[in-house]
Amino acid sequence: MSSSLPPADPALTGAELRTYDAGWQQFAQRQFWHAHECWEPLWRQQPEPARSFLQGLIQLAAAYYLLLGELDRPGAARPARPAPQRLSGALPNLDKAEARLHGFPPLYLHTDVAALRHAIASARGVLATLGAERLAEFPLALLPPRPPLTSLAGSGEDAVKGEKR
C-alpha cells in the first residue's frame, strides 16, 4: 500500500458479498482450491486496493491448499505432490499473502486482517519446526477464522455499490 491512510472497504454489491462469503465458506470447509476459484473472478473485477487484498486471500488459499495435501484438487485421481514440493510452494505463497495484506487496517472487508496476519506468522513458525518430513502434522487450529458474513451473504440485489452496511 502506498498511501499513508489505511484503505477504506470497497463498496461491494450484494452478489459480490455473496461471492466473497462463498469463498470464505469454502475456505472454512478446507476446500482451498474452490475458495481460490470463488474469489478469483471477484479479484479480477476489483480496483485497488481491494484487488490486492483479494489476491492476498487467493495466495493464502493456495498456501493452505499445498500445506494440507491438495484435499480438493480437481482430478482427484492424481496423487498429491510430495511434501517437500508442497512445502516449497506453500511458503512463498504465505510470504506473498502476507505482503499483500500489509498496510490494511485490522478489519477490512468484514475480515479480521490482524488474525490473518497472525495465522500466517504462526503457520510459518510451525512449518519451520515441522519441515517437510512432518508436514502432515500441521495443526488445523492455525487456519484463519472465517469472517462473520452470514448476515451479509443473504442481502438482496438491492445492496448497491456505495451502500454501507
PDB file of C-alpha atoms in Angstrom:
ATOM      1  CA  MET A   1       0.000   0.000   0.000  1.00  0.00           C
ATOM      2  CA  SER A   2       1.480   3.322  -0.986  1.00  0.00           C
ATOM      3  CA  SER A   3      -0.914   5.616   0.864  1.00  0.00           C
ATOM      4  CA  SER A   4      -0.319   6.577   4.488  1.00  0.00           C
ATOM      5  CA  LEU A   5      -4.044   6.240   5.257  1.00  0.00           C
ATOM      6  CA  PRO A   6      -5.470   2.732   5.579  1.00  0.00           C
ATOM      7  CA  PRO A   7      -7.720   1.813   2.676  1.00  0.00           C
ATOM      8  CA  ALA A   8     -11.475   2.035   3.041  1.00  0.00           C
ATOM      9  CA  ASP A   9     -13.616  -1.021   2.492  1.00  0.00           C
ATOM     10  CA  PRO A  10     -14.680  -1.442  -1.118  1.00  0.00           C
ATOM     11  CA  ALA A  11     -18.328  -0.933  -1.941  1.00  0.00           C
ATOM     12  CA  LEU A  12     -19.497  -4.382  -2.996  1.00  0.00           C
ATOM     13  CA  THR A  13     -22.893  -5.332  -4.369  1.00  0.00           C
ATOM     14  CA  GLY A  14     -24.984  -7.986  -2.640  1.00  0.00           C
ATOM     15  CA  ALA A  15     -23.908 -10.504  -5.298  1.00  0.00           C
ATOM     16  CA  GLU A  16     -20.234  -9.642  -4.759  1.00  0.00           C
ATOM     17  CA  LEU A  17     -20.622 -10.005  -0.992  1.00  0.00           C
ATOM     18  CA  ARG A  18     -22.223 -13.420  -1.503  1.00  0.00           C
ATOM     19  CA  THR A  19     -19.322 -14.458  -3.740  1.00  0.00           C
ATOM     20  CA  TYR A  20     -16.842 -13.222  -1.152  1.00  0.00           C
ATOM     21  CA  ASP A  21     -18.674 -15.100   1.605  1.00  0.00           C
ATOM     22  CA  ALA A  22     -18.916 -18.251  -0.527  1.00  0.00           C
ATOM     23  CA  GLY A  23     -15.123 -18.195  -0.853  1.00  0.00           C
ATOM     24  CA  TRP A  24     -14.792 -17.996   2.927  1.00  0.00           C
ATOM     25  CA  GLN A  25     -17.296 -20.838   3.321  1.00  0.00           C
ATOM     26  CA  GLN A  26     -15.143 -22.971   1.024  1.00  0.00           C
ATOM     27  CA  PHE A  27     -12.023 -21.931   2.920  1.00  0.00           C
ATOM     28  CA  ALA A  28     -13.607 -22.866   6.277  1.00  0.00           C
ATOM     29  CA  GLN A  29     -14.509 -26.282   4.841  1.00  0.00           C
ATOM     30  CA  ARG A  30     -10.858 -26.754   3.801  1.00  0.00           C
ATOM     31  CA  GLN A  31     -11.835 -26.523   0.154  1.00  0.00           C
ATOM     32  CA  PHE A  32      -8.958 -24.205  -0.654  1.00  0.00           C
ATOM     33  CA  TRP A  33      -8.929 -24.788  -4.404  1.00  0.00           C
ATOM     34  CA  HIS A  34     -12.597 -23.883  -4.560  1.00  0.00           C
ATOM     35  CA  ALA A  35     -12.114 -20.812  -2.339  1.00  0.00           C
ATOM     36  CA  HIS A  36      -9.417 -19.642  -4.737  1.00  0.00           C
ATOM     37  CA  GLU A  37     -11.692 -20.235  -7.713  1.00  0.00           C
ATOM     38  CA  CYS A  38     -14.564 -18.430  -5.989  1.00  0.00           C
ATOM     39  CA  TRP A  39     -12.509 -15.324  -5.190  1.00  0.00           C
ATOM     40  CA  GLU A  40     -10.664 -15.100  -8.499  1.00  0.00           C
ATOM     41  CA  PRO A  41     -13.466 -13.505 -10.599  1.00  0.00           C
ATOM     42  CA  LEU A  42     -14.124 -11.029  -7.794  1.00  0.00           C
ATOM     43  CA  TRP A  43     -10.403 -10.212  -7.626  1.00  0.00           C
ATOM     44  CA  ARG A  44     -10.243  -9.646 -11.376  1.00  0.00           C
ATOM     45  CA  GLN A  45     -13.037  -7.039 -11.342  1.00  0.00           C
ATOM     46  CA  GLN A  46     -11.991  -5.011  -8.288  1.00  0.00           C
ATOM     47  CA  PRO A  47      -9.857  -1.873  -8.389  1.00  0.00           C
ATOM     48  CA  GLU A  48      -7.004  -1.351  -5.963  1.00  0.00           C
ATOM     49  CA  PRO A  49      -6.689  -1.698  -3.020  1.00  0.00           C
ATOM     50  CA  ALA A  50      -9.426  -4.372  -2.837  1.00  0.00           C
ATOM     51  CA  ARG A  51      -7.726  -6.179  -5.716  1.00  0.00           C
ATOM     52  CA  SER A  52      -4.511  -6.597  -3.695  1.00  0.00           C
ATOM     53  CA  PHE A  53      -6.456  -7.730  -0.643  1.00  0.00           C
ATOM     54  CA  LEU A  54      -8.334 -10.391  -2.599  1.00  0.00           C
ATOM     55  CA  GLN A  55      -5.127 -11.510  -4.266  1.00  0.00           C
ATOM     56  CA  GLY A  56      -3.653 -11.978  -0.786  1.00  0.00           C
ATOM     57  CA  LEU A  57      -6.598 -14.199   0.156  1.00  0.00           C
ATOM     58  CA  ILE A  58      -6.144 -16.207  -3.042  1.00  0.00           C
ATOM     59  CA  GLN A  59      -2.452 -16.681  -2.246  1.00  0.00           C
ATOM     60  CA  LEU A  60      -3.335 -17.706   1.306  1.00  0.00           C
ATOM     61  CA  ALA A  61      -5.790 -20.290  -0.049  1.00  0.00           C
ATOM     62  CA  ALA A  62      -3.073 -21.564  -2.404  1.00  0.00           C
ATOM     63  CA  ALA A  63      -0.670 -21.925   0.528  1.00  0.00           C
ATOM     64  CA  TYR A  64      -3.130 -23.959   2.589  1.00  0.00           C
ATOM     65  CA  TYR A  65      -4.101 -25.998  -0.469  1.00  0.00           C
ATOM     66  CA  LEU A  66      -0.485 -27.096  -0.722  1.00  0.00           C
ATOM     67  CA  LEU A  67       0.132 -27.436   3.010  1.00  0.00           C
ATOM     68  CA  LEU A  68      -2.824 -29.674   3.667  1.00  0.00           C
ATOM     69  CA  GLY A  69      -2.279 -32.069   0.807  1.00  0.00           C
ATOM     70  CA  GLU A  70      -4.332 -30.645  -2.024  1.00  0.00           C
ATOM     71  CA  LEU A  71      -7.513 -32.064  -0.487  1.00  0.00           C
ATOM     72  CA  ASP A  72      -9.894 -30.692  -3.085  1.00  0.00           C
ATOM     73  CA  ARG A  73      -7.629 -30.956  -6.089  1.00  0.00           C
ATOM     74  CA  PRO A  74      -9.534 -31.237  -9.366  1.00  0.00           C
ATOM     75  CA  GLY A  75      -8.920 -34.591 -10.963  1.00  0.00           C
ATOM     76  CA  ALA A  76      -8.616 -36.190  -7.525  1.00  0.00           C
ATOM     77  CA  ALA A  77      -7.327 -39.413  -9.057  1.00  0.00           C
ATOM     78  CA  ARG A  78      -3.941 -37.716  -9.361  1.00  0.00           C
ATOM     79  CA  PRO A  79      -1.755 -38.087  -6.282  1.00  0.00           C
ATOM     80  CA  ALA A  80      -0.833 -35.031  -4.243  1.00  0.00           C
ATOM     81  CA  ARG A  81       2.641 -33.642  -4.735  1.00  0.00           C
ATOM     82  CA  PRO A  82       5.343 -34.862  -2.354  1.00  0.00           C
ATOM     83  CA  ALA A  83       5.569 -32.962   0.953  1.00  0.00           C
ATOM     84  CA  PRO A  84       8.880 -31.204   0.143  1.00  0.00           C
ATOM     85  CA  GLN A  85       7.409 -29.851  -3.095  1.00  0.00           C
ATOM     86  CA  ARG A  86       4.191 -28.788  -1.347  1.00  0.00           C
ATOM     87  CA  LEU A  87       6.138 -27.021   1.410  1.00  0.00           C
ATOM     88  CA  SER A  88       8.398 -25.243  -1.076  1.00  0.00           C
ATOM     89  CA  GLY A  89       5.279 -23.962  -2.856  1.00  0.00           C
ATOM     90  CA  ALA A  90       3.339 -23.063   0.264  1.00  0.00           C
ATOM     91  CA  LEU A  91       5.992 -20.925   1.952  1.00  0.00           C
ATOM     92  CA  PRO A  92       6.302 -18.383  -0.886  1.00  0.00           C
ATOM     93  CA  ASN A  93       2.505 -18.182  -1.077  1.00  0.00           C
ATOM     94  CA  LEU A  94       2.370 -17.382   2.649  1.00  0.00           C
ATOM     95  CA  ASP A  95       5.003 -14.682   2.088  1.00  0.00           C
ATOM     96  CA  LYS A  96       3.088 -13.216  -0.868  1.00  0.00           C
ATOM     97  CA  ALA A  97      -0.185 -13.270   1.062  1.00  0.00           C
ATOM     98  CA  GLU A  98       1.430 -11.503   3.994  1.00  0.00           C
ATOM     99  CA  ALA A  99       2.921  -8.863   1.703  1.00  0.00           C
ATOM    100  CA  ARG A 100      -0.465  -8.269   0.038  1.00  0.00           C
ATOM    101  CA  LEU A 101      -2.198  -7.874   3.421  1.00  0.00           C
ATOM    102  CA  HIS A 102       0.420  -5.431   4.704  1.00  0.00           C
ATOM    103  CA  GLY A 103      -0.955  -1.934   5.192  1.00  0.00           C
ATOM    104  CA  PHE A 104      -4.595  -2.955   5.509  1.00  0.00           C
ATOM    105  CA  PRO A 105      -6.411  -1.953   8.682  1.00  0.00           C
ATOM    106  CA  PRO A 106      -7.139  -4.618  11.337  1.00  0.00           C
ATOM    107  CA  LEU A 107     -10.651  -5.015   9.893  1.00  0.00           C
ATOM    108  CA  TYR A 108     -11.125  -4.861   6.126  1.00  0.00           C
ATOM    109  CA  LEU A 109     -13.935  -6.238   4.023  1.00  0.00           C
ATOM    110  CA  HIS A 110     -15.516  -7.782   7.129  1.00  0.00           C
ATOM    111  CA  THR A 111     -12.317  -9.745   7.714  1.00  0.00           C
ATOM    112  CA  ASP A 112     -10.066  -9.725  10.753  1.00  0.00           C
ATOM    113  CA  VAL A 113      -6.871  -8.876   8.890  1.00  0.00           C
ATOM    114  CA  ALA A 114      -4.878  -8.910  12.122  1.00  0.00           C
ATOM    115  CA  ALA A 115      -5.993 -12.534  12.667  1.00  0.00           C
ATOM    116  CA  LEU A 116      -4.962 -13.396   9.097  1.00  0.00           C
ATOM    117  CA  ARG A 117      -1.504 -11.917   9.621  1.00  0.00           C
ATOM    118  CA  HIS A 118      -1.213 -13.741  12.951  1.00  0.00           C
ATOM    119  CA  ALA A 119      -2.261 -17.018  11.285  1.00  0.00           C
ATOM    120  CA  ILE A 120       0.385 -16.545   8.591  1.00  0.00           C
ATOM    121  CA  ALA A 121       3.119 -15.851  11.158  1.00  0.00           C
ATOM    122  CA  SER A 122       2.013 -18.827  13.261  1.00  0.00           C
ATOM    123  CA  ALA A 123       1.942 -21.113  10.225  1.00  0.00           C
ATOM    124  CA  ARG A 124       5.441 -20.055   9.231  1.00  0.00           C
ATOM    125  CA  GLY A 125       6.733 -20.685  12.759  1.00  0.00           C
ATOM    126  CA  VAL A 126       5.183 -24.143  12.941  1.00  0.00           C
ATOM    127  CA  LEU A 127       6.407 -25.032   9.449  1.00  0.00           C
ATOM    128  CA  ALA A 128       9.951 -24.077  10.394  1.00  0.00           C
ATOM    129  CA  THR A 129       9.724 -26.628  13.202  1.00  0.00           C
ATOM    130  CA  LEU A 130       7.887 -29.358  11.274  1.00  0.00           C
ATOM    131  CA  GLY A 131       9.670 -29.201   7.967  1.00  0.00           C
ATOM    132  CA  ALA A 132       8.560 -31.329   5.035  1.00  0.00           C
ATOM    133  CA  GLU A 133       9.096 -34.566   6.981  1.00  0.00           C
ATOM    134  CA  ARG A 134       6.281 -33.758   9.402  1.00  0.00           C
ATOM    135  CA  LEU A 135       4.068 -31.606   7.172  1.00  0.00           C
ATOM    136  CA  ALA A 136       1.115 -33.919   7.865  1.00  0.00           C
ATOM    137  CA  GLU A 137       1.245 -32.747  11.497  1.00  0.00           C
ATOM    138  CA  PHE A 138       0.370 -29.165  10.598  1.00  0.00           C
ATOM    139  CA  PRO A 139      -2.288 -28.149  13.174  1.00  0.00           C
ATOM    140  CA  LEU A 140      -5.628 -27.259  11.620  1.00  0.00           C
ATOM    141  CA  ALA A 141      -6.256 -24.936  14.572  1.00  0.00           C
ATOM    142  CA  LEU A 142      -3.886 -22.499  12.845  1.00  0.00           C
ATOM    143  CA  LEU A 143      -6.297 -21.932   9.955  1.00  0.00           C
ATOM    144  CA  PRO A 144      -7.533 -18.333   9.920  1.00  0.00           C
ATOM    145  CA  PRO A 145     -11.075 -17.794  11.194  1.00  0.00           C
ATOM    146  CA  ARG A 146     -13.927 -17.266   8.767  1.00  0.00           C
ATOM    147  CA  PRO A 147     -15.324 -13.717   8.920  1.00  0.00           C
ATOM    148  CA  PRO A 148     -18.893 -13.452  10.230  1.00  0.00           C
ATOM    149  CA  LEU A 149     -20.577 -12.608   6.942  1.00  0.00           C
ATOM    150  CA  THR A 150     -23.721 -14.699   7.278  1.00  0.00           C
ATOM    151  CA  SER A 151     -25.967 -11.648   7.649  1.00  0.00           C
ATOM    152  CA  LEU A 152     -24.381 -10.023   4.602  1.00  0.00           C
ATOM    153  CA  ALA A 153     -24.494 -13.104   2.405  1.00  0.00           C
ATOM    154  CA  GLY A 154     -28.279 -13.029   2.412  1.00  0.00           C
ATOM    155  CA  SER A 155     -28.542  -9.400   1.345  1.00  0.00           C
ATOM    156  CA  GLY A 156     -30.559  -8.892  -1.791  1.00  0.00           C
ATOM    157  CA  GLU A 157     -29.644  -7.333  -5.090  1.00  0.00           C
ATOM    158  CA  ASP A 158     -30.765  -4.024  -3.605  1.00  0.00           C
ATOM    159  CA  ALA A 159     -27.332  -3.803  -1.999  1.00  0.00           C
ATOM    160  CA  VAL A 160     -25.697  -1.463  -4.469  1.00  0.00           C
ATOM    161  CA  LYS A 161     -22.175  -0.208  -4.764  1.00  0.00           C
ATOM    162  CA  GLY A 162     -21.557   2.514  -2.252  1.00  0.00           C
ATOM    163  CA  GLU A 163     -24.117   1.272   0.239  1.00  0.00           C
ATOM    164  CA  LYS A 164     -22.710   0.876   3.742  1.00  0.00           C
ATOM    165  CA  ARG A 165     -23.914  -1.922   5.989  1.00  0.00           C
TER     166      ARG A 165
END
